[in-house]
Amino acid sequence: PSRRGGCYSSIGRSQPQPPGAGASFGPMGLPTEAALVGAGAVPGAILRFGVSEIAKQHNVGPAAILALNVVGSFALGSLAGNGAARRANLLLGVGFCGAFTTFSTFSVDTLTMLQRGQNSRAAAYVLCSNLLSIGAAAAGHRLTLPPPILRALRPPGG
């Protein structure tokens, strides 16, 4: 059977549409949500690129990536803590923070240290990256929560 706007084409035989055809992931629809993510990703990626280039010029190495990941984790924790609207989460969380932070560079930097026999440095980098990034996310989350007295005054279910 043919169904307009559904999973099947409108020609005589039932045929599945390609994946994503007519998809709507959230209340705004896929095109709007993808545009928000892209709009946030561009400045996040440009800023990360700029910081990485400056770090190379000053021979800072992985410390710059560590700093980016910690700052990005704090920002994302803040978004999570304040209950940001879906649009803000897509633009700033998925888009900006996703492009600003970089797990892949962290991974390659760690691998490079291991390949060079810098095992202690690699272990310290992994430990610091994880502890500081998770700590920053927790701090951002905590700082954006309402004070306990205001949480206690909220009506049940509200």
XYZ file of N, CA and C in Angstrom:
474
model
N 0.831 -1.191 0.000
C 0.000 0.000 0.000
C 0.868 1.244 0.000
N 0.360 2.251 -0.615
C 1.124 3.484 -0.665
C 0.678 4.405 0.452
N 1.641 5.051 1.099
C 1.355 5.979 2.199
C 2.126 7.254 1.924
N 1.436 8.351 1.811
C 2.096 9.621 1.572
C 2.747 10.096 2.868
N 4.023 10.467 2.786
C 4.731 11.002 3.945
C 5.162 9.945 4.941
N 4.909 8.676 4.665
C 5.291 7.637 5.604
C 6.556 6.936 5.167
N 6.624 5.651 5.466
C 7.824 4.877 5.176
C 7.847 4.333 3.756
N 6.814 4.565 2.995
C 6.737 3.969 1.672
C 6.614 5.037 0.605
N 7.049 4.679 -0.598
C 6.916 5.618 -1.714
C 5.452 5.686 -2.129
N 5.115 6.693 -2.900
C 3.718 6.873 -3.293
C 3.397 6.169 -4.598
N 4.340 5.389 -5.147
C 4.018 4.635 -6.346
C 3.337 3.340 -5.961
N 2.787 2.659 -6.929
C 1.954 1.489 -6.722
C 2.482 0.459 -5.751
N 3.755 0.080 -5.852
C 4.307 -0.942 -4.968
C 4.881 -0.325 -3.701
N 4.806 -1.042 -2.635
C 5.398 -0.594 -1.376
C 6.904 -0.785 -1.448
N 7.635 0.315 -1.274
C 9.093 0.241 -1.247
C 9.590 1.120 -0.111
N 10.508 0.604 0.688
C 11.046 1.435 1.773
C 11.776 2.647 1.221
N 11.656 3.756 1.922
C 12.390 4.959 1.553
C 13.792 4.874 2.126
N 14.720 5.663 1.578
C 16.076 5.656 2.120
C 16.080 6.063 3.584
N 17.077 5.603 4.350
C 17.155 5.997 5.760
C 17.158 7.511 5.901
N 16.398 7.994 6.852
C 16.343 9.426 7.127
C 15.301 10.165 6.323
N 14.712 9.527 5.295
C 13.706 10.218 4.500
C 12.494 10.504 5.363
N 12.120 11.748 5.436
C 10.968 12.152 6.239
C 11.229 12.097 7.729
N 12.484 11.954 8.131
C 12.807 11.815 9.553
C 12.627 13.132 10.282
N 12.178 13.031 11.488
C 12.072 14.186 12.370
C 12.539 13.733 13.735
N 13.774 14.085 14.117
C 14.352 13.574 15.346
C 13.804 14.251 16.576
N 13.524 15.508 16.502
C 13.047 16.239 17.661
C 11.890 17.138 17.272
N 11.438 17.944 18.207
C 10.279 18.789 17.943
C 10.520 19.834 16.850
N 11.781 20.161 16.569
C 12.076 21.174 15.555
C 12.305 20.557 14.188
N 12.497 19.263 14.112
C 12.779 18.602 12.855
C 14.274 18.553 12.585
N 14.670 17.554 11.843
C 16.087 17.302 11.574
C 16.801 18.482 10.914
N 16.247 19.107 9.870
C 16.990 20.209 9.239
C 17.282 21.366 10.199
N 16.328 21.743 11.016
C 16.539 22.838 11.965
C 17.548 22.448 13.026
N 17.434 21.232 13.539
C 18.358 20.780 14.565
C 19.777 20.660 14.009
N 19.911 20.152 12.799
C 21.234 20.036 12.179
C 21.833 21.422 11.945
N 21.010 22.385 11.554
C 21.495 23.750 11.342
C 21.995 24.363 12.649
N 21.302 24.110 13.747
C 21.745 24.621 15.044
C 23.084 24.007 15.441
N 23.216 22.705 15.252
C 24.477 22.042 15.577
C 25.604 22.622 14.726
N 25.360 22.775 13.436
C 26.373 23.328 12.539
C 26.745 24.757 12.888
N 25.746 25.556 13.243
C 26.012 26.959 13.605
C 26.878 27.059 14.858
N 26.729 26.130 15.776
C 27.572 26.122 16.967
C 28.943 25.511 16.704
N 28.986 24.530 15.803
C 30.236 23.825 15.536
C 31.272 24.707 14.839
N 30.820 25.582 13.961
C 31.779 26.404 13.206
C 32.636 27.259 14.142
N 32.042 28.076 15.019
C 32.911 28.863 15.902
C 33.709 28.001 16.879
N 33.142 26.885 17.324
C 33.874 26.002 18.229
C 35.109 25.421 17.563
N 34.972 24.987 16.316
C 36.104 24.409 15.598
C 37.148 25.477 15.272
N 36.699 26.662 14.894
C 37.646 27.736 14.582
C 38.430 28.135 15.823
N 37.750 28.227 16.947
C 38.428 28.582 18.193
C 39.428 27.500 18.594
N 39.028 26.237 18.470
C 39.950 25.146 18.793
C 41.162 25.193 17.869
N 40.943 25.412 16.591
C 42.041 25.510 15.633
C 42.993 26.644 16.022
N 42.433 27.797 16.365
C 43.265 28.939 16.747
C 44.113 28.656 17.969
N 43.500 28.072 18.977
C 44.244 27.737 20.203
C 45.331 26.710 19.894
N 45.012 25.711 19.073
C 45.998 24.683 18.714
C 47.178 25.284 17.961
N 46.906 26.212 17.061
C 47.985 26.851 16.297
C 48.875 27.697 17.200
N 48.279 28.438 18.108
C 49.059 29.245 19.057
C 49.897 28.330 19.948
N 49.298 27.208 20.363
C 50.031 26.249 21.204
C 51.237 25.679 20.474
N 51.077 25.401 19.177
C 52.207 24.891 18.385
C 53.328 25.922 18.305
N 52.955 27.178 18.105
C 53.964 28.247 17.999
C 54.745 28.414 19.296
N 54.098 28.127 20.413
C 54.742 28.285 21.721
C 55.213 26.955 22.298
N 55.163 25.906 21.467
C 55.630 24.584 21.870
C 54.996 24.102 23.175
N 53.696 24.329 23.297
C 52.965 23.943 24.508
C 52.541 22.477 24.447
N 52.290 21.970 23.251
C 51.926 20.568 23.092
C 50.556 20.234 23.638
N 50.412 19.044 24.223
C 49.120 18.545 24.667
C 48.458 19.378 25.774
N 49.219 20.245 26.422
C 48.620 21.067 27.485
C 47.482 21.921 26.942
N 47.594 22.376 25.707
C 46.533 23.186 25.108
C 45.264 22.361 24.913
N 45.417 21.118 24.471
C 44.252 20.242 24.284
C 43.628 19.929 25.632
N 44.457 19.708 26.639
C 43.947 19.499 27.994
C 43.115 20.702 28.428
N 43.634 21.901 28.216
C 42.912 23.116 28.607
C 41.593 23.251 27.842
N 41.617 22.995 26.536
C 40.386 23.062 25.743
C 39.336 22.087 26.268
N 39.769 20.872 26.547
C 38.828 19.859 27.013
C 38.261 20.187 28.395
N 39.074 20.758 29.259
C 38.596 21.132 30.599
C 37.599 22.287 30.493
N 37.933 23.305 29.711
C 37.022 24.449 29.538
C 35.717 23.992 28.878
N 35.830 23.169 27.843
C 34.631 22.653 27.183
C 33.776 21.793 28.100
N 34.419 21.010 28.954
C 33.680 20.181 29.913
C 32.938 21.048 30.924
N 33.578 22.129 31.361
C 32.918 23.063 32.278
C 31.692 23.677 31.595
N 31.864 24.102 30.353
C 30.747 24.717 29.624
C 29.598 23.736 29.435
N 29.907 22.519 29.058
C 28.861 21.524 28.850
C 28.199 21.140 30.170
N 28.984 21.044 31.240
C 28.407 20.792 32.562
C 27.472 21.910 32.983
N 27.830 23.145 32.641
C 26.969 24.290 32.958
C 25.645 24.203 32.214
N 25.704 23.828 30.950
C 24.463 23.669 30.180
C 23.577 22.596 30.796
N 24.196 21.501 31.186
C 23.429 20.408 31.786
C 22.838 20.826 33.126
N 23.595 21.595 33.886
C 23.134 22.000 35.211
C 21.998 22.997 35.191
N 21.969 23.868 34.190
C 20.914 24.877 34.191
C 19.678 24.444 33.427
N 19.677 23.218 32.933
C 18.494 22.719 32.230
C 18.226 23.506 30.960
N 19.259 23.816 30.214
C 19.136 24.621 29.001
C 18.113 24.012 28.047
N 17.459 24.874 27.314
C 16.470 24.444 26.332
C 17.143 23.618 25.237
N 16.344 22.849 24.537
C 16.867 21.974 23.484
C 17.687 22.752 22.459
N 17.214 23.914 22.044
C 17.944 24.708 21.051
C 19.329 25.098 21.582
N 19.390 25.506 22.837
C 20.683 25.887 23.430
C 21.601 24.678 23.530
N 21.053 23.540 23.884
C 21.870 22.325 23.965
C 22.424 21.925 22.603
N 21.599 22.042 21.570
C 22.071 21.693 20.228
C 23.129 22.677 19.748
N 22.874 23.961 19.912
C 23.792 24.996 19.442
C 25.096 25.013 20.240
N 24.971 25.082 21.558
C 26.149 25.255 22.413
C 26.761 23.936 22.878
N 25.925 22.973 23.209
C 26.432 21.701 23.715
C 26.972 20.812 22.614
N 26.075 20.351 21.758
C 26.487 19.442 20.678
C 27.360 20.173 19.668
N 26.947 21.366 19.262
C 27.679 22.108 18.243
C 28.981 22.696 18.748
N 28.888 23.745 19.575
C 30.092 24.459 20.005
C 31.027 23.576 20.831
N 30.528 23.019 21.926
C 31.398 22.217 22.803
C 31.898 20.964 22.097
N 31.051 20.362 21.262
C 31.472 19.175 20.523
C 32.623 19.457 19.576
N 32.611 20.635 18.956
C 33.692 21.000 18.034
C 34.884 21.611 18.768
N 34.634 22.257 19.879
C 35.688 22.919 20.646
C 36.569 21.908 21.362
N 35.961 20.909 21.958
C 36.719 19.870 22.654
C 37.122 18.801 21.648
N 38.096 17.989 22.018
C 38.571 17.011 21.048
C 39.129 15.769 21.718
N 38.348 14.730 21.735
C 38.816 13.462 22.287
C 39.800 12.798 21.333
N 39.599 12.980 20.048
C 40.473 12.328 19.077
C 41.911 12.851 19.180
N 42.091 14.163 19.333
C 43.437 14.706 19.474
C 44.066 14.245 20.788
N 43.268 14.221 21.842
C 43.733 13.695 23.126
C 44.239 12.258 22.939
N 43.484 11.453 22.207
C 43.865 10.053 21.988
C 45.160 9.935 21.201
N 45.293 10.720 20.131
C 46.505 10.669 19.305
C 47.711 11.194 20.084
N 47.523 12.259 20.854
C 48.619 12.778 21.680
C 49.100 11.718 22.668
N 48.156 11.020 23.279
C 48.507 9.961 24.232
C 49.260 8.836 23.516
N 48.759 8.417 22.374
C 49.415 7.366 21.605
C 50.832 7.778 21.209
N 51.008 9.010 20.785
C 52.334 9.513 20.403
C 53.296 9.449 21.581
N 52.823 9.855 22.757
C 53.690 9.777 23.942
C 54.079 8.333 24.230
N 53.127 7.415 24.116
C 53.424 6.000 24.364
C 54.419 5.463 23.343
N 54.257 5.829 22.081
C 55.173 5.368 21.034
C 56.584 5.910 21.231
N 56.695 7.058 21.864
C 58.007 7.661 22.130
C 58.606 7.169 23.446
N 57.901 6.249 24.095
C 58.394 5.720 25.361
C 58.153 6.639 26.545
N 57.310 7.630 26.379
C 57.000 8.578 27.455
C 55.787 8.063 28.247
N 55.936 6.883 28.810
C 54.815 6.209 29.476
C 54.295 6.990 30.679
N 55.194 7.520 31.491
C 54.762 8.276 32.674
C 54.038 9.548 32.261
N 54.569 10.216 31.241
C 53.918 11.444 30.760
C 52.529 11.125 30.190
N 52.420 10.034 29.436
C 51.131 9.627 28.871
C 50.129 9.299 29.978
N 50.591 8.572 30.988
C 49.701 8.219 32.105
C 49.233 9.472 32.842
N 50.147 10.408 33.070
C 49.778 11.656 33.743
C 48.790 12.454 32.904
N 49.001 12.472 31.584
C 48.110 13.194 30.673
C 46.707 12.590 30.702
N 46.616 11.271 30.650
C 45.315 10.592 30.692
C 44.628 10.857 32.031
N 45.386 10.714 33.120
C 44.822 10.930 34.448
C 44.351 12.378 34.621
N 45.207 13.332 34.286
C 44.837 14.746 34.425
C 43.670 15.108 33.524
N 43.690 14.627 32.286
C 42.600 14.935 31.357
C 41.265 14.453 31.895
N 41.256 13.238 32.389
C 40.000 12.679 32.892
C 39.552 13.349 34.189
N 40.456 13.455 35.145
C 40.073 14.044 36.434
C 39.673 15.515 36.295
N 40.472 16.278 35.554
C 40.171 17.702 35.414
C 38.922 17.949 34.573
N 38.746 17.180 33.500
C 37.562 17.371 32.649
C 36.283 16.976 33.379
N 36.317 15.852 34.070
C 35.135 15.427 34.824
C 34.880 16.384 35.982
N 35.940 16.810 36.650
C 35.792 17.791 37.727
C 35.230 19.110 37.225
N 35.698 19.560 36.054
C 35.185 20.811 35.482
C 33.719 20.676 35.099
N 33.339 19.539 34.530
C 31.927 19.317 34.190
C 31.067 19.332 35.449
N 31.559 18.690 36.503
C 30.814 18.671 37.771
C 30.710 20.073 38.365
N 31.805 20.834 38.291
C 31.784 22.203 38.823
C 30.823 23.076 38.030
N 30.866 22.979 36.705
C 29.934 23.750 35.881
C 28.497 23.384 36.176
N 28.247 22.109 36.336
C 26.901 21.624 36.654
C 26.446 22.159 38.002
N 27.315 22.062 38.978
C 26.975 22.483 40.344
C 26.754 23.988 40.436
N 27.596 24.747 39.751
C 27.487 26.204 39.835
C 26.226 26.751 39.182
N 25.632 26.006 38.274
C 24.436 26.494 37.602
C 23.145 25.979 38.225
N 23.262 25.092 39.194
C 22.067 24.640 39.899
C 21.578 25.741 40.830
N 20.263 25.825 41.044
C 19.788 26.802 42.020
C 20.285 26.438 43.420
N 20.441 27.430 44.291
C 20.875 27.127 45.660
C 19.905 26.155 46.337
N 20.405 25.381 47.307
C 19.558 24.380 47.974
C 18.261 24.956 48.532
N 18.297 26.175 49.044
C 17.075 26.749 49.623
C 15.995 26.935 48.558
N 16.415 27.323 47.345
C 15.435 27.487 46.271
C 14.920 26.144 45.784
N 15.789 25.139 45.751
C 15.336 23.801 45.358
C 14.333 23.279 46.375
N 14.558 23.567 47.661
C 13.659 23.101 48.707
C 12.296 23.786 48.620
N 12.262 24.986 48.102
C 11.013 25.738 48.002
C 10.188 25.410 46.764
N 10.741 24.646 45.851
C 9.995 24.282 44.646
C 8.796 23.436 45.018
N 7.685 23.664 44.329
C 6.533 22.798 44.582
C 6.819 21.392 44.070
N 6.213 20.383 44.682
C 6.419 19.001 44.222
C 6.062 18.862 42.736
N 6.928 18.193 42.013
C 6.684 17.977 40.587
C 6.959 19.199 39.745
N 7.510 20.283 40.311
C 7.710 21.497 39.529
C 9.080 21.956 39.425
